Tab-separated table of C-alpha atoms and ligand atoms in Angstrom:
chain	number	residue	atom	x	y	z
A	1	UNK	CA	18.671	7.780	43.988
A	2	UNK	CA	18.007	10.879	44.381
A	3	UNK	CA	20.989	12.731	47.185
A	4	UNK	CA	20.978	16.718	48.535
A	5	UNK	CA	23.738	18.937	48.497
A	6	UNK	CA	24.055	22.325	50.240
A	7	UNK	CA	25.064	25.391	48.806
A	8	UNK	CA	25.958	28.782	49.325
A	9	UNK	CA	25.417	32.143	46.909
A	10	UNK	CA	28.348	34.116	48.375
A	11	UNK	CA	28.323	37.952	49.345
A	12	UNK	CA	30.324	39.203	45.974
A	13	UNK	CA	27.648	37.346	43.858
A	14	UNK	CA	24.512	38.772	45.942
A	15	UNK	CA	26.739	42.208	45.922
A	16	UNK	CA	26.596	42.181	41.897
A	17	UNK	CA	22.893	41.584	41.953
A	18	UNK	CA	24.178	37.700	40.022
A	19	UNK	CA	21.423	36.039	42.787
A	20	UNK	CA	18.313	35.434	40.168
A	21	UNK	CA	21.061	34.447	37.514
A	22	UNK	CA	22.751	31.718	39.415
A	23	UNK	CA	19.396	30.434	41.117
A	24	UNK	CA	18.071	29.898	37.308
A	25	UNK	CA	20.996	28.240	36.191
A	26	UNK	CA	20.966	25.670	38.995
A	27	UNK	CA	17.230	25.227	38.282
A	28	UNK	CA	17.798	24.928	34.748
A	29	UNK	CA	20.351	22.336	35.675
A	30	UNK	CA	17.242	20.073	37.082
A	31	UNK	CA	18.157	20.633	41.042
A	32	UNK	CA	14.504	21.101	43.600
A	33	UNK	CA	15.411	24.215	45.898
A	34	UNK	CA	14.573	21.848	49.143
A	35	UNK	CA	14.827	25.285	51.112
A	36	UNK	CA	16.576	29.075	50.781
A	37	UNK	CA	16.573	32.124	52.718
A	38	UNK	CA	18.674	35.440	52.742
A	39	UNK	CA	20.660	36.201	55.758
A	40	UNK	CA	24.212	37.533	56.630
A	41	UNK	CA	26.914	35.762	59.269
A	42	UNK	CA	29.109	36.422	61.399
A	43	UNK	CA	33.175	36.083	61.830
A	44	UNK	CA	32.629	33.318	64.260
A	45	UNK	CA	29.513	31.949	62.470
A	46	UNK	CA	31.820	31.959	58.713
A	47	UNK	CA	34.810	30.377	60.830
A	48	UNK	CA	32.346	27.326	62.576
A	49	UNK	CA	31.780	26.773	59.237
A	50	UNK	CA	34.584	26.517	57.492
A	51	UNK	CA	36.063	25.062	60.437
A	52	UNK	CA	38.029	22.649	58.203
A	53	UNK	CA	39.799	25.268	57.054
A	54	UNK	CA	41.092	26.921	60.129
A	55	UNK	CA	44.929	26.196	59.443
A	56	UNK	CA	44.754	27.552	55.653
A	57	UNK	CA	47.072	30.799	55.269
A	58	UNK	CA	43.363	32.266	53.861
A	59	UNK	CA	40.860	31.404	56.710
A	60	UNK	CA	41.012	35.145	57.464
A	61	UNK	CA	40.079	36.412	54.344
A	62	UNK	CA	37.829	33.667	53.881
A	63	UNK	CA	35.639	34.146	56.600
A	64	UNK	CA	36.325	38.055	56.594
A	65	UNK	CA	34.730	38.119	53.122
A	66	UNK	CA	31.755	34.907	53.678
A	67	UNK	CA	30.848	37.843	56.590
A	68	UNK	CA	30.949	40.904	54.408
A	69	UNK	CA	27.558	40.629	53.317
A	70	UNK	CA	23.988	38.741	52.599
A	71	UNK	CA	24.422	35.204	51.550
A	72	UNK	CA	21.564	32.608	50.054
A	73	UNK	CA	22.670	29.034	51.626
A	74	UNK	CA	20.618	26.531	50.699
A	75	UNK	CA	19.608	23.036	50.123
A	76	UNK	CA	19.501	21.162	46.377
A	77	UNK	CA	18.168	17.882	45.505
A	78	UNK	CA	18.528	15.492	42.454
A	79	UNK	CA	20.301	12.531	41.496
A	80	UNK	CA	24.014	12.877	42.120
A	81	UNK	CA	23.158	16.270	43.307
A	82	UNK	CA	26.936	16.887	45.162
A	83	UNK	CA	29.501	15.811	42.263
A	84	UNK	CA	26.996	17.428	39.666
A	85	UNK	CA	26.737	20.593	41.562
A	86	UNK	CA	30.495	20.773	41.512
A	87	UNK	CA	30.522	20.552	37.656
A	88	UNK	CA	28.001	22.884	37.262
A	89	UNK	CA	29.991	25.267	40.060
A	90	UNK	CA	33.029	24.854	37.838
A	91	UNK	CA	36.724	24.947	39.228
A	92	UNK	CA	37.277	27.301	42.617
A	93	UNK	CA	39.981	29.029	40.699
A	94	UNK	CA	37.562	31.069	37.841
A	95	UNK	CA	40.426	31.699	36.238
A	96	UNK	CA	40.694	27.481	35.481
A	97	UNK	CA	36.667	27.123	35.372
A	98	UNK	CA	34.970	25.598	32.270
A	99	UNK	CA	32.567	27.612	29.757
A	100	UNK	CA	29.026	27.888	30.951
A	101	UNK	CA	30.250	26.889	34.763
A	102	UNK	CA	28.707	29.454	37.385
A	103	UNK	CA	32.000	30.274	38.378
A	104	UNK	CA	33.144	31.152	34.719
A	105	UNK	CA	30.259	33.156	34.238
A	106	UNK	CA	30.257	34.884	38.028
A	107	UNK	CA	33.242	34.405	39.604
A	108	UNK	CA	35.789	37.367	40.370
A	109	UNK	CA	38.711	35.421	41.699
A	110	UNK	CA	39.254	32.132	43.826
A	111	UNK	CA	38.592	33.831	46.972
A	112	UNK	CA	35.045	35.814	45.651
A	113	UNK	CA	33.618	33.027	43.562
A	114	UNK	CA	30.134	33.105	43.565
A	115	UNK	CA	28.832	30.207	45.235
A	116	UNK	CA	29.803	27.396	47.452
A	117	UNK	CA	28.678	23.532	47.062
A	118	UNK	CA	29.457	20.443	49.199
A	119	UNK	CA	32.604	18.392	48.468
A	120	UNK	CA	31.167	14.790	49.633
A	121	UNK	CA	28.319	13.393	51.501
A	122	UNK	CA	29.456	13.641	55.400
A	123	UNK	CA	30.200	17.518	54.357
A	124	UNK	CA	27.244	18.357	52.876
A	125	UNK	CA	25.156	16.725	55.950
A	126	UNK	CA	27.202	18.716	57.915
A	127	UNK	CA	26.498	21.933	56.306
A	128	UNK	CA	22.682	21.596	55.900
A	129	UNK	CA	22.594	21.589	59.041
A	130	UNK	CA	24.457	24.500	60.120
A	131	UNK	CA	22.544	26.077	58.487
A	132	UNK	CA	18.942	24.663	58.701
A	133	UNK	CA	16.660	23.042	61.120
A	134	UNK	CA	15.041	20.046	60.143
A	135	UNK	CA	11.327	21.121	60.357
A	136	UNK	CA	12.884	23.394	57.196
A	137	UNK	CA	13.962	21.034	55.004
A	138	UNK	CA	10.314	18.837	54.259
B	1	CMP	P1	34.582	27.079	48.887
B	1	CMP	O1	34.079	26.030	47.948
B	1	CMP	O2	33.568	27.921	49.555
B	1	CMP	O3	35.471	26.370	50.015
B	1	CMP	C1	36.593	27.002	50.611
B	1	CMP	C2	36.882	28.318	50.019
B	1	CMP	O4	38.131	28.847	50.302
B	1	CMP	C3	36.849	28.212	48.520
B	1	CMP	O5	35.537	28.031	48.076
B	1	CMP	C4	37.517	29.511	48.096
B	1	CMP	O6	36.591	30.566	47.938
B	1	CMP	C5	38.405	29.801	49.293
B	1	CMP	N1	39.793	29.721	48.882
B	1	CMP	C6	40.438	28.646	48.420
B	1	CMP	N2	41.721	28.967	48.142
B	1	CMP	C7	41.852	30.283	48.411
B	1	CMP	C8	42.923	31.201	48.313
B	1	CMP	N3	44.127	30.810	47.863
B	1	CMP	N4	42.697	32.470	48.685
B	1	CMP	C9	41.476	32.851	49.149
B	1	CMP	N5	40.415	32.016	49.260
B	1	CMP	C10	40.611	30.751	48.891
């Protein structure tokens, strides 16, 4: 069955021009862009998101940096779209990522690395909609 995933091309990999790159990889990878758009976000806006993160010693960095800049979030679709996302993402820590991962390829360090994908279902329904309206996502 066929399950969507959010994801988020983060302001270091936008910064390096690695957009196109990524976005072909994931495509490549057999995932339907559902939707996409360019924006940039706040403090507040990066720390309602990551709100699971608040007590983390690097929830100020974090959302310092997910505010530093344009972001693409979006929505993917295709079977198994959240755990297969994550493999094609490769490890948070670049440094520990697999050959041919997005994060291998992209990836600076484990704080600017790249791109951002769901960890389970009730997160990544969560996040699609932070970020888009329903009448978006057809
Ligand atoms: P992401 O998948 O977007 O979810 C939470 C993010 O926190 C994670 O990717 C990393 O970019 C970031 N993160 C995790 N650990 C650290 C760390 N030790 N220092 C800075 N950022 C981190």
């Amino acid at each position: 069955m066929s399950q969507r995933t959010f994801s988020i091309i983060k302001p270091d990999a936008v910064r390096k021009g690695h957009t196109a790159a990524i976005l072909a990889k994931i495509q490549e990878a057999g995932f339907k862009v559902v939707a996409i758009k360019r924006m940039s976000i706040s403090k507040a806006q990066a720390e309602g998101f990551y709100y699971v993160h608040a007590e983390r010693p690097f929830f100020p960095e974090l959302t310092e940096f997910m505010s530093s800049g344009p972001i693409f979030p979006m929505v993917l679709e295709k079977e198994n779209a959240i755990a297969d996302l994550r493999k094609l993402m490769g490890a948070t820590n670049p440094a520990q990522a697999e050959e041919g991962t997005i994060r291998k390829e992209f990836a600076a360090s484990i704080g600017e690395n790249a791109i951002h994908g769901s960890d389970a279902e009730e997160t990544a329904a969560f996040e699609i909609g932070y970020f888009f309206a329903g009448i978006e996502l057809k």
